[in-house]
Amino acid sequence: MYYAYFMNKPCIICVAITGSVARKEDNPAVPTTIQEQIESVHESFEAGATIAHCHVRNQDQTPTSDPERFALLQQGIKKHCPGMIIQLSTGGRSGAGRERGGMLSLRPDMASLSVGSNNFPTRVYENSPDLVDWLAEEMLKYDVKPEIEAFDLSHIVQATKMADDGRLKKPLYVQFVMGVKNAMPADKPIFDFYIETLKRLSADSEWCGAGVGPHQQAVNEWSIAAGGHTRTGLEDNIRLDKDTLAPSNAALVKRAVDLCEKYSRPVASWQQAREILNLQ
Ligand SMILES: [Zn+2]
């Protein structure tokens, strides 16, 4: 969809509620049980988020890709937040191979997809060409829209190549992830070049910006000001500022909503978000 004047274009807010790293010891507001996750998504939905980016945890808070847990979470969100877009993560367990896509047969609206490897703070985030192609095939098979996680410029180029040769369905939805230690920093000229490159290689694509840790708010603001969509939540950042822990996912969503107001961007309703992303 093409908007001539993006200041009137609705902004989709994604809330990444849990992730695979932050624990209750880091911030007690991180939802780790299915019940806590459903409640946190519900509050975030009421605050303005329309995509729930979800990971699941074991009882001891360690990350898992257990399809049964994902199914319970999906059911709960559908029941309590009708219309909200459910996005399941295939990225949380680097090294686990095809287990990472075991939940795609649940046919969530969306799933995250990394199309290349890079370094993370303490390890390699490994996405081999074989695994990437297999995950992309499963997403085509189950009609799951991928959100491409771009941790590097090469990931943007690779995603457009995969869309051109039919391995991914167009139009693309690409998320620029910035500020992960040892990967791409939150750098405004690079961010601008990401947008320019994506639009040059894949004109009908939509994009979203996510900043990690102390960069969350800045990348939210850059994205909203530039006509994109944005992601927030405790997965990426557990603080409101350097001295204050975020009290909830909804509090971080509220911060993104306030930024939309500042730039006269309406916050997308779930119906608008589904239209922008070509979802039923
Ligand atoms: Zn995630």
PDB file of C-alpha atoms and ligand atoms in Angstrom:
ATOM      1  CA  MET A   1       0.000   0.000   0.000  1.00  0.00           C
ATOM      2  CA  TYR A   2       1.352   3.436  -0.897  1.00  0.00           C
ATOM      3  CA  TYR A   3       0.780   6.456   1.286  1.00  0.00           C
ATOM      4  CA  ALA A   4       1.691   9.776  -0.240  1.00  0.00           C
ATOM      5  CA  TYR A   5       1.654  11.552   3.097  1.00  0.00           C
ATOM      6  CA  PHE A   6       2.870   9.258   5.779  1.00  0.00           C
ATOM      7  CA  MET A   7       2.039  11.653   8.591  1.00  0.00           C
ATOM      8  CA  ASN A   8      -1.503  10.344   8.322  1.00  0.00           C
ATOM      9  CA  LYS A   9      -0.340   6.779   7.920  1.00  0.00           C
ATOM     10  CA  PRO A  10      -1.237   4.548  10.851  1.00  0.00           C
ATOM     11  CA  CYS A  11       1.740   3.238  12.813  1.00  0.00           C
ATOM     12  CA  ILE A  12       1.712  -0.418  13.812  1.00  0.00           C
ATOM     13  CA  ILE A  13       3.076  -0.965  17.308  1.00  0.00           C
ATOM     14  CA  CYS A  14       4.495  -4.401  18.029  1.00  0.00           C
ATOM     15  CA  VAL A  15       5.053  -5.513  21.604  1.00  0.00           C
ATOM     16  CA  ALA A  16       7.807  -8.060  22.203  1.00  0.00           C
ATOM     17  CA  ILE A  17       6.701  -9.267  25.589  1.00  0.00           C
ATOM     18  CA  THR A  18       9.277 -11.779  26.810  1.00  0.00           C
ATOM     19  CA  GLY A  19      12.159 -12.762  24.507  1.00  0.00           C
ATOM     20  CA  SER A  20      14.616 -15.451  25.444  1.00  0.00           C
ATOM     21  CA  VAL A  21      17.055 -13.591  27.669  1.00  0.00           C
ATOM     22  CA  ALA A  22      15.545 -11.279  30.333  1.00  0.00           C
ATOM     23  CA  ARG A  23      14.538 -13.038  33.546  1.00  0.00           C
ATOM     24  CA  LYS A  24      12.433 -12.064  36.553  1.00  0.00           C
ATOM     25  CA  GLU A  25      15.672 -11.422  38.463  1.00  0.00           C
ATOM     26  CA  ASP A  26      16.378  -8.665  35.902  1.00  0.00           C
ATOM     27  CA  ASN A  27      12.864  -7.201  35.994  1.00  0.00           C
ATOM     28  CA  PRO A  28       9.989  -8.908  37.841  1.00  0.00           C
ATOM     29  CA  ALA A  29       7.580  -7.547  35.203  1.00  0.00           C
ATOM     30  CA  VAL A  30       8.955  -9.898  32.506  1.00  0.00           C
ATOM     31  CA  PRO A  31       6.073 -12.307  31.839  1.00  0.00           C
ATOM     32  CA  THR A  32       7.359 -15.879  31.717  1.00  0.00           C
ATOM     33  CA  THR A  33       4.355 -18.127  32.407  1.00  0.00           C
ATOM     34  CA  ILE A  34       1.629 -18.492  29.786  1.00  0.00           C
ATOM     35  CA  GLN A  35      -0.887 -16.840  32.135  1.00  0.00           C
ATOM     36  CA  GLU A  36       1.378 -13.844  32.748  1.00  0.00           C
ATOM     37  CA  GLN A  37       2.072 -13.573  29.037  1.00  0.00           C
ATOM     38  CA  ILE A  38      -1.621 -13.513  28.127  1.00  0.00           C
ATOM     39  CA  GLU A  39      -2.271 -10.799  30.729  1.00  0.00           C
ATOM     40  CA  SER A  40       0.686  -8.745  29.542  1.00  0.00           C
ATOM     41  CA  VAL A  41      -0.393  -8.998  25.893  1.00  0.00           C
ATOM     42  CA  HIS A  42      -3.924  -7.989  26.865  1.00  0.00           C
ATOM     43  CA  GLU A  43      -2.745  -4.846  28.692  1.00  0.00           C
ATOM     44  CA  SER A  44      -0.472  -3.997  25.766  1.00  0.00           C
ATOM     45  CA  PHE A  45      -3.309  -4.490  23.270  1.00  0.00           C
ATOM     46  CA  GLU A  46      -5.481  -2.110  25.274  1.00  0.00           C
ATOM     47  CA  ALA A  47      -2.596   0.389  25.323  1.00  0.00           C
ATOM     48  CA  GLY A  48      -2.297   0.333  21.501  1.00  0.00           C
ATOM     49  CA  ALA A  49      -0.116  -2.610  20.435  1.00  0.00           C
ATOM     50  CA  THR A  50      -1.512  -4.671  17.557  1.00  0.00           C
ATOM     51  CA  ILE A  51       1.248  -7.251  17.017  1.00  0.00           C
ATOM     52  CA  ALA A  52       2.291  -9.555  19.869  1.00  0.00           C
ATOM     53  CA  HIS A  53       5.784 -10.942  19.265  1.00  0.00           C
ATOM     54  CA  CYS A  54       6.004 -14.058  21.411  1.00  0.00           C
ATOM     55  CA  HIS A  55       8.591 -16.444  22.805  1.00  0.00           C
ATOM     56  CA  VAL A  56       7.762 -19.155  25.355  1.00  0.00           C
ATOM     57  CA  ARG A  57       9.699 -20.273  28.418  1.00  0.00           C
ATOM     58  CA  ASN A  58      10.044 -23.407  30.495  1.00  0.00           C
ATOM     59  CA  GLN A  59       9.046 -23.367  34.157  1.00  0.00           C
ATOM     60  CA  ASP A  60      12.664 -22.470  35.087  1.00  0.00           C
ATOM     61  CA  GLN A  61      12.479 -19.462  32.659  1.00  0.00           C
ATOM     62  CA  THR A  62      14.856 -21.020  30.122  1.00  0.00           C
ATOM     63  CA  PRO A  63      13.737 -20.524  26.497  1.00  0.00           C
ATOM     64  CA  THR A  64      11.964 -23.297  24.598  1.00  0.00           C
ATOM     65  CA  SER A  65      10.293 -23.733  21.203  1.00  0.00           C
ATOM     66  CA  ASP A  66       7.724 -26.196  22.568  1.00  0.00           C
ATOM     67  CA  PRO A  67       4.762 -26.081  20.154  1.00  0.00           C
ATOM     68  CA  GLU A  68       2.349 -27.015  22.947  1.00  0.00           C
ATOM     69  CA  ARG A  69       3.265 -23.940  24.941  1.00  0.00           C
ATOM     70  CA  PHE A  70       3.013 -21.777  21.839  1.00  0.00           C
ATOM     71  CA  ALA A  71      -0.441 -23.269  21.167  1.00  0.00           C
ATOM     72  CA  LEU A  72      -1.664 -22.381  24.670  1.00  0.00           C
ATOM     73  CA  LEU A  73      -0.386 -18.830  24.340  1.00  0.00           C
ATOM     74  CA  GLN A  74      -1.933 -18.453  20.879  1.00  0.00           C
ATOM     75  CA  GLN A  75      -5.309 -19.667  22.178  1.00  0.00           C
ATOM     76  CA  GLY A  76      -5.201 -17.274  25.124  1.00  0.00           C
ATOM     77  CA  ILE A  77      -4.327 -14.254  22.993  1.00  0.00           C
ATOM     78  CA  LYS A  78      -7.042 -15.092  20.453  1.00  0.00           C
ATOM     79  CA  LYS A  79      -9.574 -15.335  23.259  1.00  0.00           C
ATOM     80  CA  HIS A  80      -8.611 -12.201  25.187  1.00  0.00           C
ATOM     81  CA  CYS A  81      -7.415  -9.950  22.333  1.00  0.00           C
ATOM     82  CA  PRO A  82      -9.603 -10.727  19.320  1.00  0.00           C
ATOM     83  CA  GLY A  83      -8.102  -9.319  16.124  1.00  0.00           C
ATOM     84  CA  MET A  84      -4.601  -8.846  17.479  1.00  0.00           C
ATOM     85  CA  ILE A  85      -1.837 -10.137  15.202  1.00  0.00           C
ATOM     86  CA  ILE A  86       0.056 -13.043  16.748  1.00  0.00           C
ATOM     87  CA  GLN A  87       3.700 -13.367  15.777  1.00  0.00           C
ATOM     88  CA  LEU A  88       5.673 -16.355  17.053  1.00  0.00           C
ATOM     89  CA  SER A  89       9.457 -16.267  17.252  1.00  0.00           C
ATOM     90  CA  THR A  90      11.562 -18.799  15.369  1.00  0.00           C
ATOM     91  CA  GLY A  91      14.697 -17.063  16.585  1.00  0.00           C
ATOM     92  CA  GLY A  92      14.918 -17.715  20.279  1.00  0.00           C
ATOM     93  CA  ARG A  93      17.024 -20.849  20.332  1.00  0.00           C
ATOM     94  CA  SER A  94      20.025 -20.374  18.126  1.00  0.00           C
ATOM     95  CA  GLY A  95      21.669 -23.698  17.375  1.00  0.00           C
ATOM     96  CA  ALA A  96      18.526 -25.753  17.876  1.00  0.00           C
ATOM     97  CA  GLY A  97      17.973 -26.308  14.125  1.00  0.00           C
ATOM     98  CA  ARG A  98      14.533 -27.205  12.803  1.00  0.00           C
ATOM     99  CA  GLU A  99      13.010 -27.332  16.293  1.00  0.00           C
ATOM    100  CA  ARG A 100      12.911 -23.559  15.937  1.00  0.00           C
ATOM    101  CA  GLY A 101      10.115 -23.885  13.372  1.00  0.00           C
ATOM    102  CA  GLY A 102       8.108 -26.615  15.100  1.00  0.00           C
ATOM    103  CA  MET A 103       5.299 -24.183  15.944  1.00  0.00           C
ATOM    104  CA  LEU A 104       4.685 -22.967  12.368  1.00  0.00           C
ATOM    105  CA  SER A 105       2.044 -25.647  11.802  1.00  0.00           C
ATOM    106  CA  LEU A 106      -0.084 -23.719  14.339  1.00  0.00           C
ATOM    107  CA  ARG A 107      -0.519 -21.223  11.489  1.00  0.00           C
ATOM    108  CA  PRO A 108       0.109 -18.040  13.501  1.00  0.00           C
ATOM    109  CA  ASP A 109      -0.546 -14.814  11.561  1.00  0.00           C
ATOM    110  CA  MET A 110       3.191 -14.127  11.492  1.00  0.00           C
ATOM    111  CA  ALA A 111       6.529 -15.532  12.566  1.00  0.00           C
ATOM    112  CA  SER A 112       9.925 -13.923  12.839  1.00  0.00           C
ATOM    113  CA  LEU A 113      12.551 -15.037  10.327  1.00  0.00           C
ATOM    114  CA  SER A 114      16.264 -14.309  10.307  1.00  0.00           C
ATOM    115  CA  VAL A 115      17.814 -14.772   6.880  1.00  0.00           C
ATOM    116  CA  GLY A 116      21.485 -14.580   7.869  1.00  0.00           C
ATOM    117  CA  SER A 117      23.875 -14.946  10.781  1.00  0.00           C
ATOM    118  CA  ASN A 118      25.600 -12.367  12.958  1.00  0.00           C
ATOM    119  CA  ASN A 119      27.160 -12.018  16.378  1.00  0.00           C
ATOM    120  CA  PHE A 120      25.132 -11.482  19.537  1.00  0.00           C
ATOM    121  CA  PRO A 121      26.555 -10.201  22.855  1.00  0.00           C
ATOM    122  CA  THR A 122      28.070 -13.551  23.894  1.00  0.00           C
ATOM    123  CA  ARG A 123      27.546 -15.943  20.968  1.00  0.00           C
ATOM    124  CA  VAL A 124      27.018 -16.426  17.272  1.00  0.00           C
ATOM    125  CA  TYR A 125      23.403 -16.089  16.157  1.00  0.00           C
ATOM    126  CA  GLU A 126      23.490 -18.918  13.707  1.00  0.00           C
ATOM    127  CA  ASN A 127      21.130 -19.068  10.715  1.00  0.00           C
ATOM    128  CA  SER A 128      22.554 -21.373   8.067  1.00  0.00           C
ATOM    129  CA  PRO A 129      21.292 -21.082   4.467  1.00  0.00           C
ATOM    130  CA  ASP A 130      19.648 -24.542   4.729  1.00  0.00           C
ATOM    131  CA  LEU A 131      17.764 -23.676   7.892  1.00  0.00           C
ATOM    132  CA  VAL A 132      16.667 -20.286   6.529  1.00  0.00           C
ATOM    133  CA  ASP A 133      15.308 -21.896   3.348  1.00  0.00           C
ATOM    134  CA  TRP A 134      13.503 -24.583   5.329  1.00  0.00           C
ATOM    135  CA  LEU A 135      11.873 -22.044   7.685  1.00  0.00           C
ATOM    136  CA  ALA A 136      10.827 -19.927   4.682  1.00  0.00           C
ATOM    137  CA  GLU A 137       9.303 -23.004   2.989  1.00  0.00           C
ATOM    138  CA  GLU A 138       7.347 -23.897   6.121  1.00  0.00           C
ATOM    139  CA  MET A 139       6.017 -20.326   6.286  1.00  0.00           C
ATOM    140  CA  LEU A 140       4.818 -20.574   2.673  1.00  0.00           C
ATOM    141  CA  LYS A 141       3.296 -23.974   3.385  1.00  0.00           C
ATOM    142  CA  TYR A 142       1.314 -22.811   6.424  1.00  0.00           C
ATOM    143  CA  ASP A 143       0.573 -19.324   5.088  1.00  0.00           C
ATOM    144  CA  VAL A 144       2.492 -17.556   7.846  1.00  0.00           C
ATOM    145  CA  LYS A 145       3.732 -14.049   7.045  1.00  0.00           C
ATOM    146  CA  PRO A 146       7.377 -13.641   8.001  1.00  0.00           C
ATOM    147  CA  GLU A 147       8.733 -10.603   9.736  1.00  0.00           C
ATOM    148  CA  ILE A 148      12.317 -10.424   8.509  1.00  0.00           C
ATOM    149  CA  GLU A 149      14.678  -9.629  11.382  1.00  0.00           C
ATOM    150  CA  ALA A 150      17.451  -7.524   9.884  1.00  0.00           C
ATOM    151  CA  PHE A 151      20.440  -7.373  12.234  1.00  0.00           C
ATOM    152  CA  ASP A 152      22.664  -6.356   9.327  1.00  0.00           C
ATOM    153  CA  LEU A 153      22.420  -4.690   5.913  1.00  0.00           C
ATOM    154  CA  SER A 154      23.120  -8.021   4.202  1.00  0.00           C
ATOM    155  CA  HIS A 155      19.935  -9.438   5.755  1.00  0.00           C
ATOM    156  CA  ILE A 156      17.844  -6.779   4.007  1.00  0.00           C
ATOM    157  CA  VAL A 157      19.459  -7.558   0.661  1.00  0.00           C
ATOM    158  CA  GLN A 158      19.060 -11.316   1.190  1.00  0.00           C
ATOM    159  CA  ALA A 159      15.347 -10.970   2.063  1.00  0.00           C
ATOM    160  CA  THR A 160      14.630  -9.005  -1.128  1.00  0.00           C
ATOM    161  CA  LYS A 161      16.515 -11.640  -3.132  1.00  0.00           C
ATOM    162  CA  MET A 162      14.451 -14.420  -1.545  1.00  0.00           C
ATOM    163  CA  ALA A 163      11.237 -12.520  -2.330  1.00  0.00           C
ATOM    164  CA  ASP A 164      12.338 -11.992  -5.936  1.00  0.00           C
ATOM    165  CA  ASP A 165      12.996 -15.694  -6.482  1.00  0.00           C
ATOM    166  CA  GLY A 166       9.788 -16.811  -4.790  1.00  0.00           C
ATOM    167  CA  ARG A 167      11.162 -18.200  -1.531  1.00  0.00           C
ATOM    168  CA  LEU A 168       9.294 -15.475   0.362  1.00  0.00           C
ATOM    169  CA  LYS A 169       5.900 -14.009  -0.409  1.00  0.00           C
ATOM    170  CA  LYS A 170       5.683 -10.313  -1.314  1.00  0.00           C
ATOM    171  CA  PRO A 171       5.184  -7.708   0.009  1.00  0.00           C
ATOM    172  CA  LEU A 172       7.924  -8.041   2.609  1.00  0.00           C
ATOM    173  CA  TYR A 173       7.741  -6.860   6.186  1.00  0.00           C
ATOM    174  CA  VAL A 174      11.243  -6.103   7.448  1.00  0.00           C
ATOM    175  CA  GLN A 175      12.301  -5.146  10.939  1.00  0.00           C
ATOM    176  CA  PHE A 176      15.528  -3.216  11.435  1.00  0.00           C
ATOM    177  CA  VAL A 177      17.026  -4.349  14.733  1.00  0.00           C
ATOM    178  CA  MET A 178      19.633  -1.932  16.054  1.00  0.00           C
ATOM    179  CA  GLY A 179      21.721  -1.700  19.176  1.00  0.00           C
ATOM    180  CA  VAL A 180      22.452  -5.400  19.786  1.00  0.00           C
ATOM    181  CA  LYS A 181      26.006  -5.594  21.141  1.00  0.00           C
ATOM    182  CA  ASN A 182      28.412  -6.930  18.479  1.00  0.00           C
ATOM    183  CA  ALA A 183      25.789  -6.458  15.717  1.00  0.00           C
ATOM    184  CA  MET A 184      24.575  -3.227  14.056  1.00  0.00           C
ATOM    185  CA  PRO A 185      24.530  -0.254  16.447  1.00  0.00           C
ATOM    186  CA  ALA A 186      21.663   2.236  16.643  1.00  0.00           C
ATOM    187  CA  ASP A 187      23.113   4.676  14.129  1.00  0.00           C
ATOM    188  CA  LYS A 188      20.826   7.174  12.391  1.00  0.00           C
ATOM    189  CA  PRO A 189      22.668   7.427   9.033  1.00  0.00           C
ATOM    190  CA  ILE A 190      22.688   3.605   8.811  1.00  0.00           C
ATOM    191  CA  PHE A 191      19.001   3.514   9.734  1.00  0.00           C
ATOM    192  CA  ASP A 192      18.257   5.992   6.915  1.00  0.00           C
ATOM    193  CA  PHE A 193      20.299   3.890   4.503  1.00  0.00           C
ATOM    194  CA  TYR A 194      18.377   0.751   5.561  1.00  0.00           C
ATOM    195  CA  ILE A 195      15.102   2.451   4.572  1.00  0.00           C
ATOM    196  CA  GLU A 196      16.535   3.718   1.308  1.00  0.00           C
ATOM    197  CA  THR A 197      17.975   0.299   0.411  1.00  0.00           C
ATOM    198  CA  LEU A 198      14.802  -1.600   1.252  1.00  0.00           C
ATOM    199  CA  LYS A 199      12.653   0.788  -0.779  1.00  0.00           C
ATOM    200  CA  ARG A 200      15.071   0.633  -3.727  1.00  0.00           C
ATOM    201  CA  LEU A 201      15.148  -3.189  -3.801  1.00  0.00           C
ATOM    202  CA  SER A 202      11.548  -3.875  -2.779  1.00  0.00           C
ATOM    203  CA  ALA A 203       9.292  -0.867  -3.334  1.00  0.00           C
ATOM    204  CA  ASP A 204       6.084  -2.364  -1.918  1.00  0.00           C
ATOM    205  CA  SER A 205       7.638  -3.506   1.360  1.00  0.00           C
ATOM    206  CA  GLU A 206       6.789  -2.165   4.812  1.00  0.00           C
ATOM    207  CA  TRP A 207       9.282  -1.813   7.630  1.00  0.00           C
ATOM    208  CA  CYS A 208       9.515  -1.547  11.363  1.00  0.00           C
ATOM    209  CA  GLY A 209      12.302  -0.304  13.658  1.00  0.00           C
ATOM    210  CA  ALA A 210      13.403  -1.860  16.953  1.00  0.00           C
ATOM    211  CA  GLY A 211      16.133  -0.521  19.220  1.00  0.00           C
ATOM    212  CA  VAL A 212      17.607  -2.644  21.956  1.00  0.00           C
ATOM    213  CA  GLY A 213      18.344  -1.571  25.547  1.00  0.00           C
ATOM    214  CA  PRO A 214      18.852   2.167  25.995  1.00  0.00           C
ATOM    215  CA  HIS A 215      18.301   2.673  22.241  1.00  0.00           C
ATOM    216  CA  GLN A 216      14.678   1.533  22.283  1.00  0.00           C
ATOM    217  CA  GLN A 217      13.104   4.943  22.582  1.00  0.00           C
ATOM    218  CA  ALA A 218      15.396   6.593  20.016  1.00  0.00           C
ATOM    219  CA  VAL A 219      14.670   3.943  17.380  1.00  0.00           C
ATOM    220  CA  ASN A 220      10.941   4.163  18.180  1.00  0.00           C
ATOM    221  CA  GLU A 221      11.146   7.887  17.516  1.00  0.00           C
ATOM    222  CA  TRP A 222      13.197   7.565  14.294  1.00  0.00           C
ATOM    223  CA  SER A 223      10.739   4.972  12.959  1.00  0.00           C
ATOM    224  CA  ILE A 224       7.630   6.958  13.786  1.00  0.00           C
ATOM    225  CA  ALA A 225       9.121  10.172  12.363  1.00  0.00           C
ATOM    226  CA  ALA A 226      10.162   8.407   9.126  1.00  0.00           C
ATOM    227  CA  GLY A 227       6.763   6.834   8.421  1.00  0.00           C
ATOM    228  CA  GLY A 228       7.553   3.281   9.507  1.00  0.00           C
ATOM    229  CA  HIS A 229       6.208   0.979  12.168  1.00  0.00           C
ATOM    230  CA  THR A 230       7.849   0.257  15.486  1.00  0.00           C
ATOM    231  CA  ARG A 231       8.482  -2.337  18.151  1.00  0.00           C
ATOM    232  CA  THR A 232       8.809  -2.017  21.883  1.00  0.00           C
ATOM    233  CA  GLY A 233       8.537  -4.309  24.899  1.00  0.00           C
ATOM    234  CA  LEU A 234      10.531  -5.989  27.640  1.00  0.00           C
ATOM    235  CA  GLU A 235      12.255  -8.417  25.242  1.00  0.00           C
ATOM    236  CA  ASP A 236      14.329  -5.537  23.888  1.00  0.00           C
ATOM    237  CA  ASN A 237      14.598  -3.306  26.931  1.00  0.00           C
ATOM    238  CA  ILE A 238      13.677  -3.712  30.604  1.00  0.00           C
ATOM    239  CA  ARG A 239      14.061  -0.062  31.676  1.00  0.00           C
ATOM    240  CA  LEU A 240      12.185   3.211  31.361  1.00  0.00           C
ATOM    241  CA  ASP A 241      15.442   5.075  31.957  1.00  0.00           C
ATOM    242  CA  LYS A 242      18.795   4.218  33.443  1.00  0.00           C
ATOM    243  CA  ASP A 243      17.491   4.313  37.000  1.00  0.00           C
ATOM    244  CA  THR A 244      13.971   2.926  36.540  1.00  0.00           C
ATOM    245  CA  LEU A 245      12.793  -0.546  35.564  1.00  0.00           C
ATOM    246  CA  ALA A 246       9.817  -0.577  33.208  1.00  0.00           C
ATOM    247  CA  PRO A 247       6.762  -1.563  35.256  1.00  0.00           C
ATOM    248  CA  SER A 248       5.122  -3.475  32.385  1.00  0.00           C
ATOM    249  CA  ASN A 249       5.060  -4.084  28.656  1.00  0.00           C
ATOM    250  CA  ALA A 250       2.038  -1.772  28.486  1.00  0.00           C
ATOM    251  CA  ALA A 251       4.099   1.095  29.947  1.00  0.00           C
ATOM    252  CA  LEU A 252       6.582   0.735  27.078  1.00  0.00           C
ATOM    253  CA  VAL A 253       3.708   0.592  24.558  1.00  0.00           C
ATOM    254  CA  LYS A 254       2.321   3.790  26.071  1.00  0.00           C
ATOM    255  CA  ARG A 255       5.672   5.475  25.459  1.00  0.00           C
ATOM    256  CA  ALA A 256       5.489   4.546  21.746  1.00  0.00           C
ATOM    257  CA  VAL A 257       1.868   5.750  21.582  1.00  0.00           C
ATOM    258  CA  ASP A 258       2.958   9.121  23.016  1.00  0.00           C
ATOM    259  CA  LEU A 259       5.648   9.369  20.329  1.00  0.00           C
ATOM    260  CA  CYS A 260       3.022   8.689  17.628  1.00  0.00           C
ATOM    261  CA  GLU A 261       1.041  11.599  19.038  1.00  0.00           C
ATOM    262  CA  LYS A 262       4.121  13.819  18.934  1.00  0.00           C
ATOM    263  CA  TYR A 263       4.525  13.140  15.193  1.00  0.00           C
ATOM    264  CA  SER A 264       0.763  13.150  14.399  1.00  0.00           C
ATOM    265  CA  ARG A 265       0.844   9.474  13.443  1.00  0.00           C
ATOM    266  CA  PRO A 266      -2.382   7.658  14.271  1.00  0.00           C
ATOM    267  CA  VAL A 267      -1.784   4.377  16.103  1.00  0.00           C
ATOM    268  CA  ALA A 268      -2.995   1.543  13.853  1.00  0.00           C
ATOM    269  CA  SER A 269      -6.072  -0.356  14.974  1.00  0.00           C
ATOM    270  CA  TRP A 270      -5.837  -4.127  14.529  1.00  0.00           C
ATOM    271  CA  GLN A 271      -8.007  -3.795  11.404  1.00  0.00           C
ATOM    272  CA  GLN A 272      -5.643  -1.204   9.918  1.00  0.00           C
ATOM    273  CA  ALA A 273      -2.598  -3.256  10.892  1.00  0.00           C
ATOM    274  CA  ARG A 274      -4.052  -6.319   9.152  1.00  0.00           C
ATOM    275  CA  GLU A 275      -4.788  -4.262   6.047  1.00  0.00           C
ATOM    276  CA  ILE A 276      -1.292  -2.772   5.918  1.00  0.00           C
ATOM    277  CA  LEU A 277       0.266  -6.231   6.317  1.00  0.00           C
ATOM    278  CA  ASN A 278      -2.138  -8.008   3.919  1.00  0.00           C
ATOM    279  CA  LEU A 279      -3.391 -10.333   6.637  1.00  0.00           C
ATOM    280  CA  GLN A 280      -6.902 -11.732   6.785  1.00  0.00           C
TER     281      GLN A 280
HETATM  282 ZN    ZN B   1      12.053 -12.196  19.791  1.00  0.00          ZN
END
